[in-house]
Amino acid sequence: MRIATRLRLISTATIAAVVLLTPVLVAAVLDFKRAKADYALAEKIHDNFLERAAFRDQYFLYREDRMRQQWDKSKEASDVLLRQARQELAGEQEQQILERLGRTIDESVVVFHRIVDNTAALQAANGNRQVYAELDKRLYSQMLLKAMTIRDATTTLQSAGAQRVEDAYRHLLAAIGWFAGALALATVLTAIKIGALIRQRLVPLHLGAQKIAQGELEYRIPPGPDDEFADLARSFNDTADKLTAEIGAHRQAEEMLHKLSIAVEQSPAAVVITDLDAHIEYVNPQFTEDTGYSAGEILGKNPRILQSGQTSREVYTQLWEALTNGRNWHGELLNKRKSGELFWEEARIAPVKDSSGVVTHYVAVVADATLRKQMEEQVRQLAFYDTLTKLPNRRLLHDRLDITLAASKRRSCFGALMFIDLDSFKPLNDTYGHAVGDLLLVEAAMRLKSCVREMDTVARFGGDEFVVLINELHGDRIEASTQASMVAEKVRAVLSEPYSLPVRTEGTAPTRIEYSCTASIGVTLFIDHQTTQDDILKWADAAMYEAKEAGRNQIRFHTAES
């Protein structure tokens, strides 16, 4: 006879006992769940009272209508809870408490709204203000008495619910005990009945399992008589066959892993592996070469040891948001080597998951991007900045002017553009050469930058022509014009001061000359985004020529209305 048949006979008796005890257990479970639900409802009623008390106290402190509205809303919530409690709480004591609680809450509503009405009268009162103030105190005292009654009722309701939960829990434990006892008895009988049979048939299985565990994968267990143990023996034999195949595959995987390890060790990119708490567990040799930290110095540390403090927090926020949600992150970080030298890294960081998909390690592949960033910065400088003065060139000036026009429209404030031409620059170039002229242009650029704010723009327009763009001139046109005039006069005065320039002629030692070079300045105001860039530049240029014609070293204004 198969073991399953023998067990079926024993299980029939066990099932009969379980069937008889199951209704008792189910009833105990349902009663416990109902008791917990009643207690949870009592807690909600108590919490609602605390919330209403908080809104009430805030209204008494600040007399804000918003607090009154919140109190009224919490009253609506308490009405819903009381209706639910009257339907669900079946005990006579609970029903009496609910009746008293509902009546007291209604009375407190009347008192509260009398206080609200008295608040309006109190605020509007003149000579008889003391009368309303005394009434306010009496009403508040009444309200506190009602609140104490409500608090006691909700606390009593909670206590009754807790006692019922405790009683239901004891009944549930008793039912579980009877149920478990029946199962334990059935288990003992089953064990006694088939124990001898299992011991007899288990010996060959145990011997075979030991041999397989010791590595004798060629050993196979004799099945014996056709029963469940014979099925188990065949399963062991099948497992041994599969294990043999898996070991072969595992050896191949080890060889591949060895190749991968060599590739990572010799990778031209830095590789970092951390645990889920961002503690470094592995770095390859390229990492130590890039950062200056040895493996012994960095293992166990957090990668923040490389932070320079110059990468924005937003970048790190995006990085961790991606990783914690199981996504890869790719970006650039400005980090610091052990020596203190800053360097750019292009990093690709990914979460490493196990076969079940759980967030186990993080791996980062990092390439030193310092040279590329330097080249990009050089390209940017060539594209947007004058190579001599390092000031923004025409292209960047147009971008800044676009931004200023948009800000002018958005904030309804004026901007000003100054077109500046050096009056006596050409004679200096003709007499002493372009090298000396370049020195004067560099000095003039530095003086111009000292005259304006960080938010303003000084650009080299070409040759000896400069442009100053002033942002956010507040006030009306007269006030904005006054502010622009002050800046223009400061520029004119600063540029007019003598320049001390080194001059060297062939065969002689270098000497310094004092050279005066004034400036003619044309200024135009603008507002909104209706004015084009070409118009603004044209107006400022025309005003500059008016300054030239007026004798140079002058300032002339041109506005859109002229």
Coordinates of C-alpha atoms in Angstrom, one line a residue:
M1 CA 0.0 0.0 0.0
R2 CA 1.3 3.4 -0.9
I3 CA 2.1 5.8 1.9
A4 CA -0.4 8.2 0.6
T5 CA -3.3 5.7 1.0
R6 CA -2.3 5.1 4.6
L7 CA -2.1 8.8 5.3
R8 CA -5.5 9.3 3.7
L9 CA -7.1 7.1 6.3
I10 CA -5.5 9.0 9.1
S11 CA -6.3 12.4 7.5
T12 CA -10.0 11.5 7.3
A13 CA -10.2 11.4 11.0
T14 CA -8.2 14.6 11.3
I15 CA -10.4 16.4 8.9
A16 CA -13.5 15.3 10.8
A17 CA -12.1 16.9 14.0
V18 CA -11.0 20.0 12.1
V19 CA -14.5 20.4 10.5
L20 CA -16.1 20.2 14.0
L21 CA -13.7 22.8 15.4
T22 CA -13.5 25.2 12.5
P23 CA -16.8 27.0 13.1
V24 CA -15.7 27.7 16.7
L25 CA -12.4 29.1 15.4
V26 CA -14.1 31.1 12.7
A27 CA -16.6 32.5 15.1
A28 CA -13.8 33.5 17.5
V29 CA -11.8 35.2 14.6
L30 CA -14.9 37.1 13.4
D31 CA -15.7 38.2 16.9
F32 CA -12.1 39.4 17.4
K33 CA -12.2 41.3 14.1
R34 CA -15.5 43.0 15.0
A35 CA -14.0 43.9 18.4
K36 CA -11.0 45.5 16.7
A37 CA -13.2 47.3 14.3
D38 CA -15.3 48.7 17.1
Y39 CA -12.2 49.8 19.0
A40 CA -10.8 51.5 15.8
L41 CA -14.1 53.3 15.4
A42 CA -13.9 54.5 19.0
E43 CA -10.4 55.7 18.4
K44 CA -11.5 57.7 15.4
I45 CA -14.2 59.3 17.5
H46 CA -11.6 60.2 20.1
D47 CA -9.2 61.6 17.5
N48 CA -12.0 63.6 16.0
F49 CA -12.6 65.1 19.4
L50 CA -8.9 66.1 19.7
E51 CA -9.0 67.6 16.2
R52 CA -12.1 69.7 17.0
A53 CA -10.5 70.8 20.3
A54 CA -7.5 72.0 18.4
F55 CA -9.6 74.0 15.9
R56 CA -11.6 75.4 18.8
D57 CA -8.5 76.5 20.7
Q58 CA -7.0 78.1 17.6
Y59 CA -10.2 80.0 17.0
F60 CA -10.2 81.3 20.6
L61 CA -6.6 82.4 20.2
Y62 CA -6.8 84.0 16.7
R63 CA -10.5 84.4 16.0
E64 CA -9.9 83.5 12.4
D65 CA -13.0 82.5 10.3
R66 CA -10.8 79.8 8.7
M67 CA -10.6 78.0 12.0
R68 CA -14.4 78.3 12.5
Q69 CA -14.9 76.6 9.1
Q70 CA -12.4 73.8 10.0
W71 CA -14.3 73.3 13.3
D72 CA -17.6 73.0 11.4
K73 CA -16.1 70.5 9.0
S74 CA -14.8 68.4 11.9
K75 CA -18.4 68.6 13.4
E76 CA -19.7 67.1 10.1
A77 CA -17.0 64.3 10.4
S78 CA -18.1 63.6 14.0
D79 CA -21.7 63.3 13.0
V80 CA -20.8 60.7 10.4
L81 CA -18.7 58.8 12.9
L82 CA -21.6 58.8 15.5
R83 CA -24.1 57.6 12.9
Q84 CA -21.7 54.8 12.0
A85 CA -21.1 54.0 15.7
R86 CA -24.8 53.8 16.4
Q87 CA -25.2 51.2 13.6
E88 CA -22.1 49.1 14.4
L89 CA -21.7 49.2 18.2
A90 CA -24.3 46.8 19.6
G91 CA -23.6 47.0 23.3
E92 CA -26.1 48.7 25.5
Q93 CA -23.4 50.6 27.4
E94 CA -21.9 51.8 24.1
Q95 CA -25.3 53.0 22.9
Q96 CA -25.8 55.0 26.1
I97 CA -22.4 56.6 25.8
L98 CA -23.1 57.5 22.1
E99 CA -26.4 59.0 23.0
R100 CA -24.8 61.2 25.7
L101 CA -21.9 62.0 23.5
G102 CA -24.2 63.1 20.6
R103 CA -26.3 65.3 22.9
T104 CA -23.2 67.0 24.4
I105 CA -21.7 67.6 21.0
D106 CA -24.9 69.3 19.8
E107 CA -24.9 71.4 22.9
S108 CA -21.2 72.4 22.3
V109 CA -22.1 73.4 18.8
V110 CA -24.7 75.8 20.1
V111 CA -22.2 77.3 22.6
F112 CA -19.4 77.5 19.9
H113 CA -21.6 79.4 17.5
R114 CA -22.7 81.7 20.3
I115 CA -19.0 82.5 20.8
V116 CA -18.6 83.1 17.1
D117 CA -21.5 85.5 17.1
N118 CA -20.2 87.2 20.2
T119 CA -16.8 87.5 18.5
A120 CA -18.3 89.7 15.8
A121 CA -20.2 91.8 18.4
L122 CA -17.0 92.1 20.5
Q123 CA -15.0 93.3 17.6
A124 CA -17.7 95.9 16.7
A125 CA -18.3 97.0 20.2
N126 CA -17.3 100.4 21.5
G127 CA -18.6 101.6 24.9
N128 CA -20.1 98.2 26.1
R129 CA -17.1 96.1 25.0
Q130 CA -16.7 94.8 28.6
V131 CA -20.1 93.2 28.5
Y132 CA -19.3 91.2 25.4
A133 CA -15.9 90.3 26.8
E134 CA -17.5 88.9 30.0
L135 CA -20.0 87.0 27.9
D136 CA -17.1 85.6 25.9
K137 CA -15.4 84.3 29.0
R138 CA -18.6 82.6 30.3
L139 CA -19.3 81.0 26.9
Y140 CA -15.7 79.8 26.8
S141 CA -16.0 78.2 30.2
Q142 CA -19.2 76.5 29.1
M143 CA -17.5 75.2 26.0
L144 CA -14.6 73.8 28.1
L145 CA -17.1 72.0 30.4
K146 CA -18.8 70.4 27.3
A147 CA -15.4 69.5 26.0
M148 CA -14.5 67.7 29.2
T149 CA -17.8 65.8 29.0
I150 CA -17.1 64.8 25.4
R151 CA -13.5 63.8 26.3
D152 CA -14.7 61.6 29.2
A153 CA -17.3 60.0 26.9
T154 CA -14.9 59.2 24.1
T155 CA -12.3 57.9 26.6
T156 CA -15.0 55.6 28.2
L157 CA -15.9 54.4 24.7
Q158 CA -12.3 53.7 24.0
S159 CA -11.9 51.8 27.2
A160 CA -15.0 49.7 26.5
G161 CA -13.7 48.9 23.1
A162 CA -10.3 47.9 24.4
Q163 CA -11.9 45.6 27.0
R164 CA -14.0 43.9 24.3
V165 CA -10.9 43.4 22.2
E166 CA -9.1 41.8 25.1
D167 CA -12.1 39.5 25.8
A168 CA -12.3 38.5 22.1
Y169 CA -8.6 37.9 22.0
R170 CA -8.8 35.5 25.0
H171 CA -11.6 33.6 23.3
L172 CA -9.6 33.5 20.1
L173 CA -6.6 32.1 21.9
A174 CA -8.8 29.4 23.5
A175 CA -10.2 28.4 20.1
I176 CA -6.8 28.3 18.5
G177 CA -5.6 26.1 21.4
W178 CA -8.4 23.6 20.8
F179 CA -7.7 23.7 17.0
A180 CA -4.0 23.3 17.5
G181 CA -4.5 20.5 20.0
A182 CA -6.5 18.6 17.5
L183 CA -3.9 19.0 14.8
A184 CA -1.1 18.1 17.2
L185 CA -2.9 14.9 18.2
A186 CA -3.5 14.0 14.5
T187 CA 0.2 14.7 13.8
V188 CA 1.4 12.4 16.7
L189 CA -0.8 9.6 15.5
T190 CA 0.4 10.0 11.9
A191 CA 4.0 10.0 13.1
I192 CA 3.6 6.9 15.1
K193 CA 1.9 5.1 12.3
I194 CA 4.3 5.7 9.5
G195 CA 7.5 6.3 11.6
A196 CA 8.7 2.7 11.2
L197 CA 8.0 2.7 7.5
I198 CA 9.9 5.9 6.9
R199 CA 12.9 4.7 8.8
Q200 CA 13.0 1.6 6.8
R201 CA 12.8 3.4 3.4
L202 CA 14.8 6.4 4.4
V203 CA 18.1 4.6 4.9
P204 CA 18.9 4.2 1.1
L205 CA 17.8 7.7 0.4
H206 CA 20.0 9.1 3.2
L207 CA 23.0 7.1 2.0
G208 CA 22.5 8.2 -1.6
A209 CA 22.1 11.9 -0.6
Q210 CA 25.3 11.7 1.4
K211 CA 27.3 10.4 -1.6
I212 CA 25.9 13.0 -3.9
A213 CA 26.6 15.7 -1.3
Q214 CA 30.2 14.5 -1.1
G215 CA 30.6 14.9 -4.8
E216 CA 30.0 11.4 -6.1
L217 CA 27.6 12.7 -8.7
E218 CA 27.8 9.4 -10.7
Y219 CA 26.1 7.5 -7.8
R220 CA 22.4 6.7 -8.3
I221 CA 19.9 5.6 -5.6
P222 CA 18.1 2.3 -6.1
P223 CA 14.3 3.1 -6.3
G224 CA 13.1 0.0 -4.4
P225 CA 9.3 -0.8 -4.1
D226 CA 6.9 1.4 -6.1
D227 CA 5.9 4.0 -3.5
E228 CA 6.6 7.7 -2.7
F229 CA 10.1 6.9 -1.6
A230 CA 10.8 5.3 -5.0
D231 CA 9.5 8.6 -6.5
L232 CA 11.9 10.5 -4.2
A233 CA 14.8 8.3 -5.2
R234 CA 14.2 9.0 -8.9
S235 CA 14.0 12.7 -8.1
F236 CA 17.3 12.6 -6.3
N237 CA 18.8 10.8 -9.4
D238 CA 17.3 13.5 -11.7
T239 CA 18.8 16.2 -9.5
A240 CA 22.2 14.6 -9.7
D241 CA 22.0 14.6 -13.5
K242 CA 21.0 18.3 -13.5
L243 CA 23.7 19.2 -10.9
T244 CA 26.3 17.6 -13.1
A245 CA 25.2 19.7 -16.0
E246 CA 25.0 22.9 -13.9
I247 CA 28.5 22.3 -12.5
G248 CA 29.8 22.2 -16.1
A249 CA 28.0 25.4 -16.9
H250 CA 29.3 27.0 -13.6
R251 CA 32.9 26.2 -14.6
Q252 CA 32.3 28.0 -17.9
A253 CA 30.8 30.9 -16.0
E254 CA 33.8 31.1 -13.7
E255 CA 36.1 31.2 -16.7
M256 CA 34.1 34.0 -18.2
L257 CA 34.0 35.8 -14.8
H258 CA 37.8 35.5 -14.7
K259 CA 38.1 37.1 -18.1
L260 CA 35.7 39.9 -17.0
S261 CA 37.7 40.5 -13.9
I262 CA 40.9 40.9 -15.9
A263 CA 39.1 43.3 -18.3
V264 CA 37.8 45.5 -15.4
E265 CA 41.3 45.5 -13.7
Q266 CA 42.9 46.6 -16.9
S267 CA 40.1 49.0 -18.0
P268 CA 41.1 52.5 -19.2
A269 CA 38.1 53.8 -17.3
A270 CA 37.8 53.9 -13.5
V271 CA 35.4 51.3 -12.0
V272 CA 33.8 51.6 -8.6
I273 CA 31.5 49.2 -6.8
T274 CA 29.6 50.2 -3.6
D275 CA 27.1 48.5 -1.4
L276 CA 23.6 49.9 -0.9
D277 CA 24.8 52.3 1.8
A278 CA 27.4 53.7 -0.7
H279 CA 30.4 52.2 1.0
I280 CA 33.1 51.5 -1.6
E281 CA 33.8 47.7 -1.9
Y282 CA 36.0 47.7 -5.0
V283 CA 38.0 50.1 -7.2
N284 CA 40.2 49.2 -10.1
P285 CA 43.8 50.5 -10.7
Q286 CA 42.6 53.2 -13.1
F287 CA 40.5 54.7 -10.2
T288 CA 43.6 55.0 -8.0
E289 CA 45.5 56.5 -10.9
D290 CA 42.8 59.1 -11.6
T291 CA 42.1 60.1 -7.9
G292 CA 45.4 59.6 -6.2
Y293 CA 43.8 57.4 -3.5
S294 CA 45.1 53.9 -3.0
A295 CA 42.7 51.0 -2.7
G296 CA 43.5 50.7 1.1
E297 CA 42.7 54.4 1.6
I298 CA 39.3 54.3 -0.3
L299 CA 37.8 50.9 0.5
G300 CA 34.9 51.3 3.0
K301 CA 34.7 55.0 2.5
N302 CA 31.8 56.9 0.9
P303 CA 32.4 58.3 -2.7
R304 CA 31.6 61.8 -1.2
I305 CA 35.3 61.9 -0.2
L306 CA 35.9 62.9 -3.8
Q307 CA 33.3 65.7 -3.8
S308 CA 34.7 69.2 -4.5
G309 CA 31.6 71.1 -3.3
Q310 CA 31.3 72.7 -6.7
T311 CA 28.8 70.2 -8.2
S312 CA 25.2 71.4 -7.6
R313 CA 23.0 69.5 -5.1
E314 CA 20.4 69.1 -7.9
V315 CA 22.8 66.8 -9.7
Y316 CA 23.2 64.5 -6.7
T317 CA 19.4 64.6 -6.1
Q318 CA 18.8 63.5 -9.6
L319 CA 21.5 60.8 -9.3
W320 CA 20.0 59.2 -6.1
E321 CA 16.5 59.6 -7.4
A322 CA 17.4 57.5 -10.4
L323 CA 19.4 54.8 -8.5
T324 CA 16.8 54.3 -5.7
N325 CA 14.2 53.8 -8.4
G326 CA 16.3 51.2 -10.2
R327 CA 17.4 53.3 -13.1
N328 CA 20.8 54.1 -14.5
W329 CA 22.3 57.6 -14.2
H330 CA 24.7 59.3 -16.6
G331 CA 26.2 62.7 -16.0
E332 CA 29.2 64.8 -15.1
L333 CA 30.7 65.6 -11.7
L334 CA 33.3 68.1 -10.7
N335 CA 35.4 66.1 -8.2
K336 CA 38.6 66.6 -6.3
R337 CA 41.7 64.3 -6.3
K338 CA 43.6 63.4 -3.1
S339 CA 46.1 66.2 -4.0
G340 CA 43.2 68.8 -4.0
E341 CA 43.3 69.2 -7.8
L342 CA 39.8 69.5 -9.3
F343 CA 38.9 67.3 -12.2
W344 CA 35.8 66.5 -14.3
E345 CA 34.4 63.0 -14.4
E346 CA 31.9 61.6 -16.9
A347 CA 30.1 58.9 -14.8
R348 CA 27.7 56.1 -15.6
I349 CA 26.2 54.6 -12.5
A350 CA 23.8 51.6 -12.4
P351 CA 22.2 49.5 -9.7
V352 CA 23.2 45.8 -9.8
K353 CA 20.3 43.5 -9.2
D354 CA 20.2 39.8 -8.3
S355 CA 18.1 37.2 -10.2
S356 CA 15.0 38.2 -8.3
G357 CA 15.3 41.8 -9.2
V358 CA 16.4 43.2 -5.7
V359 CA 18.3 47.0 -5.5
T360 CA 22.3 44.7 -4.1
H361 CA 25.1 47.0 -5.2
Y362 CA 25.9 50.0 -7.3
V363 CA 28.6 50.0 -10.0
A364 CA 30.1 53.2 -11.5
V365 CA 32.2 53.4 -14.7
V366 CA 34.0 56.8 -14.6
A367 CA 36.1 58.5 -17.3
D368 CA 38.3 61.5 -16.6
A369 CA 36.6 64.3 -18.7
T370 CA 38.9 67.1 -17.6
L371 CA 40.7 67.5 -21.0
R372 CA 37.4 67.4 -22.8
K373 CA 35.8 70.0 -20.6
Q374 CA 38.9 72.2 -21.0
M375 CA 38.6 71.9 -24.8
E376 CA 34.8 72.7 -24.6
E377 CA 35.6 75.7 -22.5
Q378 CA 38.2 76.8 -25.0
V379 CA 35.7 76.4 -27.8
R380 CA 33.1 78.4 -25.7
Q381 CA 35.6 81.1 -25.1
L382 CA 36.4 81.4 -28.8
A383 CA 32.7 81.4 -29.7
F384 CA 31.4 83.8 -27.1
Y385 CA 34.3 85.9 -25.8
D386 CA 36.8 88.3 -27.2
T387 CA 40.3 86.7 -27.2
L388 CA 42.1 89.9 -26.2
T389 CA 39.9 91.5 -23.5
K390 CA 38.1 88.3 -22.4
L391 CA 34.8 90.3 -22.7
P392 CA 31.7 88.9 -24.3
N393 CA 31.8 89.3 -28.1
R394 CA 28.9 90.3 -30.4
R395 CA 27.3 86.9 -30.4
L396 CA 27.1 86.7 -26.6
L397 CA 26.0 90.3 -26.4
H398 CA 23.0 89.5 -28.7
D399 CA 22.1 86.6 -26.4
R400 CA 22.3 88.8 -23.3
L401 CA 20.3 91.5 -25.0
D402 CA 17.6 89.0 -25.8
I403 CA 17.4 88.0 -22.2
T404 CA 17.3 91.6 -21.0
L405 CA 14.5 92.4 -23.4
A406 CA 12.5 89.4 -22.2
A407 CA 13.1 90.5 -18.5
S408 CA 12.1 94.0 -19.4
K409 CA 8.8 92.8 -20.7
R410 CA 8.2 90.4 -17.8
R411 CA 9.1 92.9 -15.0
S412 CA 8.1 96.2 -16.8
C413 CA 11.4 97.8 -16.1
F414 CA 13.8 99.7 -18.4
G415 CA 17.1 98.7 -19.7
A416 CA 19.9 100.8 -21.2
L417 CA 22.5 100.2 -23.9
M418 CA 25.7 102.3 -24.2
F419 CA 27.8 102.4 -27.4
I420 CA 31.3 103.5 -26.5
D421 CA 34.0 104.5 -28.9
L422 CA 37.6 105.5 -27.8
D423 CA 38.3 108.9 -29.2
S424 CA 42.1 108.9 -29.4
F425 CA 42.9 105.2 -30.0
K426 CA 44.0 105.3 -33.6
P427 CA 46.9 107.7 -33.0
L428 CA 48.2 105.4 -30.3
N429 CA 48.2 102.4 -32.6
D430 CA 49.8 104.4 -35.4
T431 CA 52.5 105.8 -33.2
Y432 CA 53.4 102.8 -30.9
G433 CA 52.0 99.8 -32.7
H434 CA 49.2 97.4 -32.1
A435 CA 50.8 95.7 -29.1
V436 CA 50.6 98.9 -27.1
G437 CA 47.1 99.6 -28.4
D438 CA 46.1 96.1 -27.2
L439 CA 47.3 96.9 -23.7
L440 CA 45.1 100.0 -23.7
L441 CA 42.1 98.0 -24.9
V442 CA 42.6 95.4 -22.1
E443 CA 42.9 98.2 -19.5
A444 CA 39.8 100.0 -20.9
A445 CA 37.9 96.6 -20.6
M446 CA 38.9 96.3 -16.9
R447 CA 37.8 99.9 -16.2
L448 CA 34.5 99.3 -17.9
K449 CA 33.8 96.2 -15.8
S450 CA 34.5 98.1 -12.6
C451 CA 31.8 100.6 -13.5
V452 CA 28.8 98.2 -13.6
R453 CA 27.2 95.5 -11.6
E454 CA 27.7 91.8 -11.9
M455 CA 24.3 91.4 -13.5
D456 CA 25.2 93.9 -16.3
T457 CA 27.2 93.1 -19.4
V458 CA 30.3 94.7 -20.9
A459 CA 31.1 93.5 -24.4
R460 CA 33.7 94.3 -27.1
F461 CA 31.9 95.2 -30.2
G462 CA 34.9 95.4 -32.4
G463 CA 38.1 97.5 -32.7
D464 CA 38.0 100.2 -30.1
E465 CA 34.2 100.0 -29.7
F466 CA 32.6 98.6 -26.6
V467 CA 29.0 98.1 -25.5
V468 CA 27.6 98.3 -22.0
L469 CA 24.2 96.7 -21.3
I470 CA 22.5 97.8 -18.1
N471 CA 19.6 95.6 -16.7
E472 CA 16.6 96.4 -14.5
L473 CA 16.4 100.1 -14.3
H474 CA 13.3 100.6 -12.1
G475 CA 11.0 103.6 -12.0
D476 CA 9.6 105.7 -14.8
R477 CA 11.6 106.8 -17.9
I478 CA 13.0 109.9 -16.1
E479 CA 14.2 107.9 -13.2
A480 CA 15.7 105.2 -15.5
S481 CA 17.4 107.9 -17.6
T482 CA 18.9 109.4 -14.5
Q483 CA 20.3 106.0 -13.4
A484 CA 21.7 105.4 -16.9
S485 CA 23.2 108.9 -17.0
M486 CA 25.1 108.2 -13.7
V487 CA 26.5 105.0 -15.0
A488 CA 27.5 106.6 -18.3
E489 CA 29.2 109.6 -16.6
K490 CA 31.1 107.1 -14.4
V491 CA 32.2 105.3 -17.5
R492 CA 33.2 108.5 -19.3
A493 CA 35.2 109.7 -16.3
V494 CA 37.0 106.4 -15.7
L495 CA 37.9 105.9 -19.3
S496 CA 39.3 109.5 -19.5
E497 CA 41.9 108.9 -16.8
P498 CA 45.4 108.6 -18.2
Y499 CA 46.8 105.1 -19.1
S500 CA 50.3 104.1 -18.1
L501 CA 51.5 101.9 -20.9
P502 CA 54.9 100.2 -21.4
V503 CA 56.5 101.2 -24.7
R504 CA 59.6 99.6 -26.2
T505 CA 61.4 100.7 -29.3
E506 CA 64.0 98.6 -31.1
G507 CA 67.4 98.8 -29.4
T508 CA 66.2 100.5 -26.3
A509 CA 65.0 99.5 -22.9
P510 CA 61.2 99.6 -22.3
T511 CA 59.7 102.8 -20.9
R512 CA 56.3 103.8 -19.8
I513 CA 54.2 106.6 -21.3
E514 CA 51.1 108.4 -19.9
Y515 CA 48.4 108.4 -22.6
S516 CA 45.0 110.1 -22.4
C517 CA 42.2 108.5 -24.4
T518 CA 38.7 109.8 -23.9
A519 CA 35.5 108.1 -25.0
S520 CA 32.3 109.2 -26.8
I521 CA 29.2 107.5 -25.4
G522 CA 25.8 107.0 -27.0
V523 CA 23.0 105.8 -24.7
T524 CA 19.5 104.5 -25.5
L525 CA 16.8 103.4 -23.1
F526 CA 14.4 100.6 -24.0
I527 CA 11.5 98.8 -22.3
D528 CA 9.3 95.8 -23.2
H529 CA 10.0 93.3 -26.0
Q530 CA 8.6 95.4 -28.9
T531 CA 11.9 97.0 -29.7
T532 CA 14.3 95.0 -31.8
Q533 CA 18.0 94.5 -31.2
D534 CA 18.9 96.2 -34.4
D535 CA 16.9 99.3 -33.5
I536 CA 18.5 99.5 -30.0
L537 CA 22.1 99.1 -31.4
K538 CA 21.3 101.6 -34.2
W539 CA 19.9 104.2 -31.8
A540 CA 22.9 103.8 -29.4
D541 CA 25.3 104.1 -32.4
A542 CA 23.6 107.2 -33.7
A543 CA 23.8 108.8 -30.2
M544 CA 27.5 107.9 -30.0
Y545 CA 28.1 109.7 -33.3
E546 CA 26.2 112.8 -32.0
A547 CA 28.7 112.7 -29.0
K548 CA 31.6 112.6 -31.5
E549 CA 30.2 115.5 -33.5
A550 CA 29.7 117.5 -30.2
G551 CA 33.4 117.5 -29.6
R552 CA 34.1 114.0 -28.2
N553 CA 34.4 113.0 -24.6
Q554 CA 30.7 113.5 -24.5
I555 CA 27.5 111.6 -23.6
R556 CA 24.4 111.7 -25.8
F557 CA 21.0 110.0 -25.3
H558 CA 18.7 108.7 -27.9
T559 CA 15.3 107.3 -27.0
A560 CA 12.7 105.3 -29.0
E561 CA 10.4 108.3 -29.3
S562 CA 13.0 110.7 -30.8

